[in-house]
PDB file of C-alpha atoms and ligand atoms in Angstrom:
ATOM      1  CA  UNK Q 733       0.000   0.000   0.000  1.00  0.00           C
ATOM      2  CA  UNK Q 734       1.104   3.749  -0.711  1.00  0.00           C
ATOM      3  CA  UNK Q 735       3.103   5.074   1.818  1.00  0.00           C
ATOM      4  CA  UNK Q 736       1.571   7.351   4.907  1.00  0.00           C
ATOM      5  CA  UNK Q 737       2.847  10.651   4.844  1.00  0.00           C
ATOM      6  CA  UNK Q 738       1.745  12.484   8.666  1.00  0.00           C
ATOM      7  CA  UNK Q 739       3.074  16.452   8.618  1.00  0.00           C
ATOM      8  CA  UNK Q 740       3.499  17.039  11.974  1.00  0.00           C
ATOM      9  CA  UNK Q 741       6.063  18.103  14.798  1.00  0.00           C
ATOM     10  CA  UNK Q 742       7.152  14.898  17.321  1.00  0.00           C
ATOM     11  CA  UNK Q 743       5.853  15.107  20.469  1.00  0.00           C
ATOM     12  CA  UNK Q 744       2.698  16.517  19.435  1.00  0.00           C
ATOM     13  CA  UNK Q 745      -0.195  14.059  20.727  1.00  0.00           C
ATOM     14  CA  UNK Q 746      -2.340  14.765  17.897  1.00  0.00           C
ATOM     15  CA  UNK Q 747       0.438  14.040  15.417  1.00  0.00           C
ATOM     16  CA  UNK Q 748       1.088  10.429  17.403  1.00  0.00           C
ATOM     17  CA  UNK Q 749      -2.775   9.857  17.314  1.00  0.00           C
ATOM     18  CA  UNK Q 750      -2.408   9.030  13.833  1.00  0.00           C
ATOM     19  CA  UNK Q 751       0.751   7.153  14.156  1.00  0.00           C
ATOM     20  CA  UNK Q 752      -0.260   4.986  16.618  1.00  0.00           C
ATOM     21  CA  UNK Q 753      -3.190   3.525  14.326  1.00  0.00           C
ATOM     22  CA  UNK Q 754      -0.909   3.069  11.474  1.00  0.00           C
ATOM     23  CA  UNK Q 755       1.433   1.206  13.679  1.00  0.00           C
ATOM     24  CA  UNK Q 756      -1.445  -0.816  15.083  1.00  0.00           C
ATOM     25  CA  UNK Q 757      -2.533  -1.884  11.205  1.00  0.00           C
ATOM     26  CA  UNK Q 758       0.887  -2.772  10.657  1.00  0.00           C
ATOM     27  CA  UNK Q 759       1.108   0.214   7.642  1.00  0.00           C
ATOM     28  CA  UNK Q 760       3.792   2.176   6.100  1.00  0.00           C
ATOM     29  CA  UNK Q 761       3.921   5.655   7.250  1.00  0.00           C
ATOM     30  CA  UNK Q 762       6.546   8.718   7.488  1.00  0.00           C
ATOM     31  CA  UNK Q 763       6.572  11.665   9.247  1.00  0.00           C
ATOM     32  CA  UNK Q 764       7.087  14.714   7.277  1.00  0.00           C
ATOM     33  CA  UNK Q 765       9.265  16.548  10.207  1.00  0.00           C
ATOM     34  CA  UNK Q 766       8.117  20.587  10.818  1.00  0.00           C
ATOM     35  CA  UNK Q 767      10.360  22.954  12.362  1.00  0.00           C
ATOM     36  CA  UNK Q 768       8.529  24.134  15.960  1.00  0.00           C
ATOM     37  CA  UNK Q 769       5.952  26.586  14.369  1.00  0.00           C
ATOM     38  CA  UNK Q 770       6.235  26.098  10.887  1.00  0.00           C
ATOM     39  CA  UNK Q 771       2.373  25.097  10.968  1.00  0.00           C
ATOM     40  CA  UNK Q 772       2.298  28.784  11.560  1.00  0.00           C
ATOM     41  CA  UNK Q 773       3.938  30.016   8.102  1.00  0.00           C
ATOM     42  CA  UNK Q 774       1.806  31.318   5.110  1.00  0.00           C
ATOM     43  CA  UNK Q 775       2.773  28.876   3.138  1.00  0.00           C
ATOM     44  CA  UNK Q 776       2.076  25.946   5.408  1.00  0.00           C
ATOM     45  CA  UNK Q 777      -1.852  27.232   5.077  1.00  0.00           C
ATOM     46  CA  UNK Q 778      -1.872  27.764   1.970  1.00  0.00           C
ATOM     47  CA  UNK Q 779      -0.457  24.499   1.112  1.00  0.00           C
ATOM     48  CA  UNK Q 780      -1.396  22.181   4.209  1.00  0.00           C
ATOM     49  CA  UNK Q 781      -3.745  23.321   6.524  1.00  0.00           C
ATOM     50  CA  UNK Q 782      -5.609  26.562   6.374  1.00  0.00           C
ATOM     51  CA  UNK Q 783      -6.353  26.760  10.111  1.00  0.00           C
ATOM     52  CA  UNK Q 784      -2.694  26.486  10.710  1.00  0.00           C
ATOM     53  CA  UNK Q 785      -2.594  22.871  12.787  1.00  0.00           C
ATOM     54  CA  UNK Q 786      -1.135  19.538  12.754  1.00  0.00           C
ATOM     55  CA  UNK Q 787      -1.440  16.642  11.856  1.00  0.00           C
ATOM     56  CA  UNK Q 788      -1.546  16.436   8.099  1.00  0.00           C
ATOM     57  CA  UNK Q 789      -2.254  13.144   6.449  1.00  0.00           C
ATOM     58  CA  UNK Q 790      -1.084  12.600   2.533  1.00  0.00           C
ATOM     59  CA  UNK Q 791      -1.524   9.292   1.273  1.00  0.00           C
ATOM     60  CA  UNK Q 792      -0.835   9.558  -2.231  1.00  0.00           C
ATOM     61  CA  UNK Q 793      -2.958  12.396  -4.332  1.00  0.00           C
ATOM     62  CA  UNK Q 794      -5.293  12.529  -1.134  1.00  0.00           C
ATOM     63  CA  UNK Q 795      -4.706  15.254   1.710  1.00  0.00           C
ATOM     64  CA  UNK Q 796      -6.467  15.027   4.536  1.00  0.00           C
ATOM     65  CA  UNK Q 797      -6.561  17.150   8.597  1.00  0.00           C
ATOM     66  CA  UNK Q 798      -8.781  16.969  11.159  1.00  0.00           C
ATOM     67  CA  UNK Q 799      -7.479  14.268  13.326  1.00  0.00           C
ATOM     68  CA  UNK Q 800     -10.444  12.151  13.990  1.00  0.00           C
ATOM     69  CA  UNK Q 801     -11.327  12.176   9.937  1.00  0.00           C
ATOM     70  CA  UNK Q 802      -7.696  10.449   9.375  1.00  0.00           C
ATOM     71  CA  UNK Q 803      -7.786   7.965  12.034  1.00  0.00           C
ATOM     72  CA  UNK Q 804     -11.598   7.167  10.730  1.00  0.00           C
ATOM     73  CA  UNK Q 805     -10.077   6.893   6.800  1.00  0.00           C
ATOM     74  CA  UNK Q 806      -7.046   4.800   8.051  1.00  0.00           C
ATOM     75  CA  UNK Q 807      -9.236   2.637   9.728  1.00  0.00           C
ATOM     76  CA  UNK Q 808     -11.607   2.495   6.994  1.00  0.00           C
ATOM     77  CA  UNK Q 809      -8.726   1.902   4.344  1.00  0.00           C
ATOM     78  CA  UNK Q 810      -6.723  -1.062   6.387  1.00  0.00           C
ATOM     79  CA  UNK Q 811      -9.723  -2.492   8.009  1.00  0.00           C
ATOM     80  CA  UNK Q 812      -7.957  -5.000  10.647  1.00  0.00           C
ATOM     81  CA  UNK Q 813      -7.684  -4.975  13.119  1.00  0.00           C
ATOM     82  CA  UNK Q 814     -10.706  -3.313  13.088  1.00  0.00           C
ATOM     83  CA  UNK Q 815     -10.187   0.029  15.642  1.00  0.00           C
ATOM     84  CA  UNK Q 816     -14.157   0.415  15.824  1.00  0.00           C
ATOM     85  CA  UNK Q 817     -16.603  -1.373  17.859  1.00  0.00           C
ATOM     86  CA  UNK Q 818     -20.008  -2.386  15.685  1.00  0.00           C
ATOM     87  CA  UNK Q 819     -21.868  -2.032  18.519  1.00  0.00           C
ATOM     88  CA  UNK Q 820     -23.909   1.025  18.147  1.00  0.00           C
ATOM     89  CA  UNK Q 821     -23.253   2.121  21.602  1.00  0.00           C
ATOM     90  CA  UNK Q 822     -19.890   1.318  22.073  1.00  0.00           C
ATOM     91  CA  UNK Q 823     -19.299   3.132  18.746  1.00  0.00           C
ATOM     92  CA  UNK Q 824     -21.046   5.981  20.254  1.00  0.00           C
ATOM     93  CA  UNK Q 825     -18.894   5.843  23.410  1.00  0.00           C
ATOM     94  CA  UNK Q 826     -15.809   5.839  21.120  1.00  0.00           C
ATOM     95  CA  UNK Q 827     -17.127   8.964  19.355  1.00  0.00           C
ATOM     96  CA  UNK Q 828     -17.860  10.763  22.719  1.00  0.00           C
ATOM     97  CA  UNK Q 829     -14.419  10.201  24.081  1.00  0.00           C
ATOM     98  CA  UNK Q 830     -12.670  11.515  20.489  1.00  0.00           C
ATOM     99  CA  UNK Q 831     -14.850  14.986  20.874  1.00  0.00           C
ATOM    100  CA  UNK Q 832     -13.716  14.995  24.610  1.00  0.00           C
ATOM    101  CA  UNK Q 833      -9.770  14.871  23.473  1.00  0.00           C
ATOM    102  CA  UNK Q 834     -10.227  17.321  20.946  1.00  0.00           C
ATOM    103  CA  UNK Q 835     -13.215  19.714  22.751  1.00  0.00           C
ATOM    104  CA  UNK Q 836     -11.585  19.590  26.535  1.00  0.00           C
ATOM    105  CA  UNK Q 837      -8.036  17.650  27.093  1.00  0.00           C
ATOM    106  CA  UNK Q 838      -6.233  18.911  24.459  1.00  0.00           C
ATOM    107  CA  UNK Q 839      -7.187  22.504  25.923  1.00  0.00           C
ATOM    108  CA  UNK Q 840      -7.382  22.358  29.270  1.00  0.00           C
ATOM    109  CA  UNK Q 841      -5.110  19.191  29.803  1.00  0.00           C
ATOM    110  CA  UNK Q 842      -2.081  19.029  27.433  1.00  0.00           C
ATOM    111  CA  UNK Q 843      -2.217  22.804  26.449  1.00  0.00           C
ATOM    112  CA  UNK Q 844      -2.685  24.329  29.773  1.00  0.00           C
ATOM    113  CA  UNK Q 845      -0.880  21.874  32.214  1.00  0.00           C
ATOM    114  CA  UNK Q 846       1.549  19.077  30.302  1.00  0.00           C
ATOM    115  CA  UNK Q 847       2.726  21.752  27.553  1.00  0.00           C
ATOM    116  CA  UNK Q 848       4.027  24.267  30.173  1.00  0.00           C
ATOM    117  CA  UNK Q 849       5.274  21.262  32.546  1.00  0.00           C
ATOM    118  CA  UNK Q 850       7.081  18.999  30.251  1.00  0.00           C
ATOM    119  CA  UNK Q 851       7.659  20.510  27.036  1.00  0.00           C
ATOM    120  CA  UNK Q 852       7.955  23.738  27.083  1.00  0.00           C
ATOM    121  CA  UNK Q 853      11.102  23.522  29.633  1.00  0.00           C
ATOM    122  CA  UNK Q 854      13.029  21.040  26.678  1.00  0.00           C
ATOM    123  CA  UNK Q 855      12.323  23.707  24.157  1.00  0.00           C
ATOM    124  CA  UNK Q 856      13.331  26.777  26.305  1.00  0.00           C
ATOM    125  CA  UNK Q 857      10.074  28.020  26.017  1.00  0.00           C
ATOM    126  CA  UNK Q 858       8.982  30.290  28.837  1.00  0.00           C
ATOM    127  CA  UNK Q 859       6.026  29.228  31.166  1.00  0.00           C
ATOM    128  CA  UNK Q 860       3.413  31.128  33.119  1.00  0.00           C
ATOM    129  CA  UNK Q 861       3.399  29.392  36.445  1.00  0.00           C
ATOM    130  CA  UNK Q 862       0.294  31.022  37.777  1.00  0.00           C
ATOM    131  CA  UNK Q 863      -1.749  30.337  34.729  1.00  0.00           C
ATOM    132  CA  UNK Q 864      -0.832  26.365  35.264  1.00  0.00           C
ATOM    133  CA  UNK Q 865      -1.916  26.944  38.343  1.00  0.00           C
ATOM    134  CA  UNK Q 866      -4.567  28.674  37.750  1.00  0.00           C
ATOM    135  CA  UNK Q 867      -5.900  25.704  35.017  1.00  0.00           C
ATOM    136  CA  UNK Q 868      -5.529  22.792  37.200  1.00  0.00           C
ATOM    137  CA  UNK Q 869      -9.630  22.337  38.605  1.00  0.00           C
ATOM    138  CA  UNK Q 870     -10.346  22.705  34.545  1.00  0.00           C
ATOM    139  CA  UNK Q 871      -8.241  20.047  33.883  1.00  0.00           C
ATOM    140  CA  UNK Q 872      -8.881  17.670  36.530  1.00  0.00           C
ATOM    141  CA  UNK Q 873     -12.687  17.907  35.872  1.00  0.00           C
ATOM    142  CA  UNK Q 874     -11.626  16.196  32.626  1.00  0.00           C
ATOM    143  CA  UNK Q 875     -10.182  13.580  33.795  1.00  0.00           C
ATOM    144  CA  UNK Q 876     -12.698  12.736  36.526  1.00  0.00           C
ATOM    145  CA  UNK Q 877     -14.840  12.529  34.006  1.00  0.00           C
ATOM    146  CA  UNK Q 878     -12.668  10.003  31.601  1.00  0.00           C
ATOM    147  CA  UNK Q 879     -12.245   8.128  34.424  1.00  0.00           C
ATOM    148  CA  UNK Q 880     -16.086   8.038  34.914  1.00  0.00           C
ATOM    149  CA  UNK Q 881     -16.374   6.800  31.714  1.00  0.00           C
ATOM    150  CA  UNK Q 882     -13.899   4.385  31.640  1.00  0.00           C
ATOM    151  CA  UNK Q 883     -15.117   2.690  34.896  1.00  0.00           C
ATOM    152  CA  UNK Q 884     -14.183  -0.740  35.109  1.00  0.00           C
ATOM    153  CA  UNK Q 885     -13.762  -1.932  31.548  1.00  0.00           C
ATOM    154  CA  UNK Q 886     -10.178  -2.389  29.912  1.00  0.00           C
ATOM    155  CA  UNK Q 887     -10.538   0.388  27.214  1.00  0.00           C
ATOM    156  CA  UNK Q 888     -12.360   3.166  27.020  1.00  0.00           C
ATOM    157  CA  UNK Q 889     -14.985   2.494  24.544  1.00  0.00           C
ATOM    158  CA  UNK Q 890     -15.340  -1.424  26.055  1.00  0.00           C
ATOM    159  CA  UNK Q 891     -13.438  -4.460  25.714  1.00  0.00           C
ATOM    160  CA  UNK Q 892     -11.208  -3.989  22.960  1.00  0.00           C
ATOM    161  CA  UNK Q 893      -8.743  -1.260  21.975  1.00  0.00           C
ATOM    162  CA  UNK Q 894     -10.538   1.553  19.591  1.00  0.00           C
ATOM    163  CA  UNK Q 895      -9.673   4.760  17.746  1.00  0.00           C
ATOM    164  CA  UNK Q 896     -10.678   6.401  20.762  1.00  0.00           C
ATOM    165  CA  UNK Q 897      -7.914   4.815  23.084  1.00  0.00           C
ATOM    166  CA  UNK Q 898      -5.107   5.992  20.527  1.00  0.00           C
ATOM    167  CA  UNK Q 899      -6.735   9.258  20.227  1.00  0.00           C
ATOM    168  CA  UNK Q 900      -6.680   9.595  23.789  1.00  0.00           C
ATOM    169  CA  UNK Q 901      -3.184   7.916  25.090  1.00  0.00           C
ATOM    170  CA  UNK Q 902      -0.617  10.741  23.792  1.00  0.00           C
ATOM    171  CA  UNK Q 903      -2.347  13.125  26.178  1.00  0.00           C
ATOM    172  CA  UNK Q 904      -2.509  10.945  29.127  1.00  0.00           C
ATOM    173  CA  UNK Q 905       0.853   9.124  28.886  1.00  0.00           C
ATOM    174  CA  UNK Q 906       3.055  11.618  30.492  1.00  0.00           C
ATOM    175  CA  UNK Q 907       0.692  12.006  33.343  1.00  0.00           C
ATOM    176  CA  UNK Q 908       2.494   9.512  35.569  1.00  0.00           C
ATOM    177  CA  UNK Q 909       5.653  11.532  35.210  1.00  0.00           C
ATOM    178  CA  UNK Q 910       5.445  15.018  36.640  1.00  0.00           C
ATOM    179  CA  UNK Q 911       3.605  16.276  40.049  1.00  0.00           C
ATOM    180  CA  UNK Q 912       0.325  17.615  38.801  1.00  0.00           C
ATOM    181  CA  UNK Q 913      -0.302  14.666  36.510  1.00  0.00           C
ATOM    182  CA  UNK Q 914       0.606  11.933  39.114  1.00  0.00           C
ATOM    183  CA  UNK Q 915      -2.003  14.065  40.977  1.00  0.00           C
ATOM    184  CA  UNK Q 916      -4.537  14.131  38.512  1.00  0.00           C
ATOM    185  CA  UNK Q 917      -4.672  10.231  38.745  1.00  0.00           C
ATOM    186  CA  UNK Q 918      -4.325  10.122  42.718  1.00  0.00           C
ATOM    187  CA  UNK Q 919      -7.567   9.000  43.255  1.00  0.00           C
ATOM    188  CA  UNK Q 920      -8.444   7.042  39.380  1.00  0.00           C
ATOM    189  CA  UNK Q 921      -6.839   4.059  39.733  1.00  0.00           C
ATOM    190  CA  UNK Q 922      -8.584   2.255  36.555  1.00  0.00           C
ATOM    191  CA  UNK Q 923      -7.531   5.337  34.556  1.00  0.00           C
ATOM    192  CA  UNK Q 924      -3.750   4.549  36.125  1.00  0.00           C
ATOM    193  CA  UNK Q 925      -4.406   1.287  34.828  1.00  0.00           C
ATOM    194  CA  UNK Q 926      -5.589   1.639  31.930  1.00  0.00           C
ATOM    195  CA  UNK Q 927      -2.281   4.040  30.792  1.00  0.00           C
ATOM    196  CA  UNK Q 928      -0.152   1.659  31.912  1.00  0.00           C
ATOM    197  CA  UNK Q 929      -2.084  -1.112  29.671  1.00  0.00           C
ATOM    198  CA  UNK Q 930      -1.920   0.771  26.627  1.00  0.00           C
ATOM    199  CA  UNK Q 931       1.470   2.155  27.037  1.00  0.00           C
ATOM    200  CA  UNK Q 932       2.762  -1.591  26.737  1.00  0.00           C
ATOM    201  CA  UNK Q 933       1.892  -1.771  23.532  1.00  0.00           C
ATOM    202  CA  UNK Q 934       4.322  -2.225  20.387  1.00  0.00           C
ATOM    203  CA  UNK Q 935       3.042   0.784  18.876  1.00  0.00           C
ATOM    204  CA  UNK Q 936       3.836   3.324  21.833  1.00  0.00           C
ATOM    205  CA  UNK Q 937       7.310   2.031  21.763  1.00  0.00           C
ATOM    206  CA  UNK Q 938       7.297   2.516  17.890  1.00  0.00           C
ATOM    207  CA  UNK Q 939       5.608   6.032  18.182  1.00  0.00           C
ATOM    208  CA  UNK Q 940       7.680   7.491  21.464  1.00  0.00           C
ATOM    209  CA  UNK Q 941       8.576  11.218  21.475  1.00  0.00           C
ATOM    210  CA  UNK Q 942      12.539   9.910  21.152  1.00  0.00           C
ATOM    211  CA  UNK Q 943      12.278   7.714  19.065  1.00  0.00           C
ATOM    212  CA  UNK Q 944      10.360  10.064  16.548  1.00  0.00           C
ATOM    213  CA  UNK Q 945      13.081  12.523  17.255  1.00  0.00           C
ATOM    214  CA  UNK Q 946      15.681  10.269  15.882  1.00  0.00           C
ATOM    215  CA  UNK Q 947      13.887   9.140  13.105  1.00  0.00           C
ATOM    216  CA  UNK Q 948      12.370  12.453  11.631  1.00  0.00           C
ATOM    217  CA  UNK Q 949      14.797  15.116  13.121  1.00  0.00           C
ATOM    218  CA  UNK Q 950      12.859  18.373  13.711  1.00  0.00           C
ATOM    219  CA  UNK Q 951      14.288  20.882  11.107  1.00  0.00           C
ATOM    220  CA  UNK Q 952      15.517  24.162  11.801  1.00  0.00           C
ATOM    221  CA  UNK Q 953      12.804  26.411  13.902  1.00  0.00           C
ATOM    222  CA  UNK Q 954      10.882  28.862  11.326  1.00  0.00           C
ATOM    223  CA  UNK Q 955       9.673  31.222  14.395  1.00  0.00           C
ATOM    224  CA  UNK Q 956       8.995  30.802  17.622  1.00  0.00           C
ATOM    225  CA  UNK Q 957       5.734  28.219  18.954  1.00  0.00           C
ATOM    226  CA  UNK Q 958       3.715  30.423  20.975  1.00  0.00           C
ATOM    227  CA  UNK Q 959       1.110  28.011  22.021  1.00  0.00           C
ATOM    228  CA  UNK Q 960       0.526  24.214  21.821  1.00  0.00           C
ATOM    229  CA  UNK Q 961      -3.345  23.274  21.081  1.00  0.00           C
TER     230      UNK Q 961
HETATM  231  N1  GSH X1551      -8.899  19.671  15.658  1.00  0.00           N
HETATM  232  C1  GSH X1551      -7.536  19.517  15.238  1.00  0.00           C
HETATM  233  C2  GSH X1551      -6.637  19.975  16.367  1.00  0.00           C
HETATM  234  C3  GSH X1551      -5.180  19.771  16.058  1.00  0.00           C
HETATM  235  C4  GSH X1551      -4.281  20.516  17.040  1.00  0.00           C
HETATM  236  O1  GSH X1551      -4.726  21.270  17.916  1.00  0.00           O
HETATM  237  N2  GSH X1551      -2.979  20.305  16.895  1.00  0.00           N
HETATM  238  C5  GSH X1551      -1.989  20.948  17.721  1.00  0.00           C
HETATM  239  C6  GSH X1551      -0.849  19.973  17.936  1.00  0.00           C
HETATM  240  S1  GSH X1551      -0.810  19.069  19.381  1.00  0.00           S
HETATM  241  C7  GSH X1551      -1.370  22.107  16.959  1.00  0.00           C
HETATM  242  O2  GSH X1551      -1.392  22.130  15.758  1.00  0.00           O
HETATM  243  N3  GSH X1551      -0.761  23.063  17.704  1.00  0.00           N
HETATM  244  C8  GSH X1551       0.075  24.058  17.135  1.00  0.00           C
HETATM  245  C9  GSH X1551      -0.482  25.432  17.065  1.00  0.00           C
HETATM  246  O3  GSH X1551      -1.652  25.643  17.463  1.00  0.00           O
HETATM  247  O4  GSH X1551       0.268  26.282  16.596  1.00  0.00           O
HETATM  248  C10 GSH X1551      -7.295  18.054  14.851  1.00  0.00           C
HETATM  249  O5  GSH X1551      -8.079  17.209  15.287  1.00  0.00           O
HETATM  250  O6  GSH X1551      -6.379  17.756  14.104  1.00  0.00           O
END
């Protein structure tokens, strides 16, 4: 099959969204390496993305953002393992928890508390303690809320591993590993659980922020990143 092309910047959970299904389906994929903020360049819109975001999909002649539209089409075009439950409800489920990443985590999680914890300090970038602060109830109201959801099953839209778990895992992973995160989880076990379950996975390993670093070195920087979602 034609080769996956994701434009995106490494470490970006969105961009390792789409990664992490390819990996999963066992498909070919590159990533077309950005320098920090070049989704912010004129030409970038004009030629990638008009609202100025990653990640990109090209595979072959067809160009496609909006990260829950490529996971759907990669899942549609490389159809096992299948990545969506049949059941109507479970379906539904997995289609709640995608709007949640994009309408609340990436926001008020990975924006307003990861980005100015954990990666902002490796790219020098300067952080506003007050406002992380300031964003933590915001934040943990979302993941009270996931972990409501998740309850007691083993993924979050049921038994098996959907879209919606992939979608999801970039912006949870590094929770564990700084203060506020670990907090976050303090009283979610299953959530705890259920990050450590899909971190063991082949295609975390394959899809980690270092290992995409080596792989698809981040050209030089364009102009500055001001913000992260
Ligand atoms: N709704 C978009 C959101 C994508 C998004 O927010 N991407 C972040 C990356 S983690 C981004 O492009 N941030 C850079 C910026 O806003 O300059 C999608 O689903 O693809």
């Amino acid at each position: 099959m034609t080769d996956f092309v994701i434009h995106g910047i490494p470490g970006s959970p969105y961009v390792r969204a789409p990664l992490l299904v390819l990996e999963e389906k066992g498909l070919p994929w590159r990533l077309e390496p950005l320098p920090m903020g070049g989704n912010r360049t004129p030409e970038y819109k004009a030629r990638l993305h008009p609202f100025a975001k990653i990640p990109v999909l090209d595979h072959g002649d067809f160009r496609l953002y909006e990260t829950r539209a490529i996971l759907d089409y990669i899942d549609q075009i490389a159809p096992e393992p299948a990545l969506t439950p049949t059941d109507c409800k479970l379906r539904a489920r997995m289609n709640q928890v995608i709007g949640i990443v994009d309408s609340y985590v990436a926001p008020r999680l990975s924006g307003a508390v990861t980005f100015p914890r954990l990666v902002a300090p490796h790219f020098g970038i300067p952080v506003d303690d007050a406002a992380v602060v300031a964003a933590i109830p915001a934040a943990q109201e979302v993941v009270d809320e996931l972990a409501r959801l998740l309850g007691d099953q083993n993924y979050v839209a049921g038994p098996a591993l959907s879209l919606a778990d992939l979608m999801l895992i970039p912006h949870f992973v590094f929770l564990p590993d700084f203060a506020e995160g670990a907090a976050f989880l303090a009283s979610h076990a299953n959530l705890a659980d259920w990050i450590e379950r899909v971190k063991g996975r082949p295609s975390m390993a394959a899809t980690d922020w270092s290992v995409l670093l080596d792989r698809f070195p981040i050209p030089q920087a364009a102009q500055p990143m001001a913000t992260h979602a």
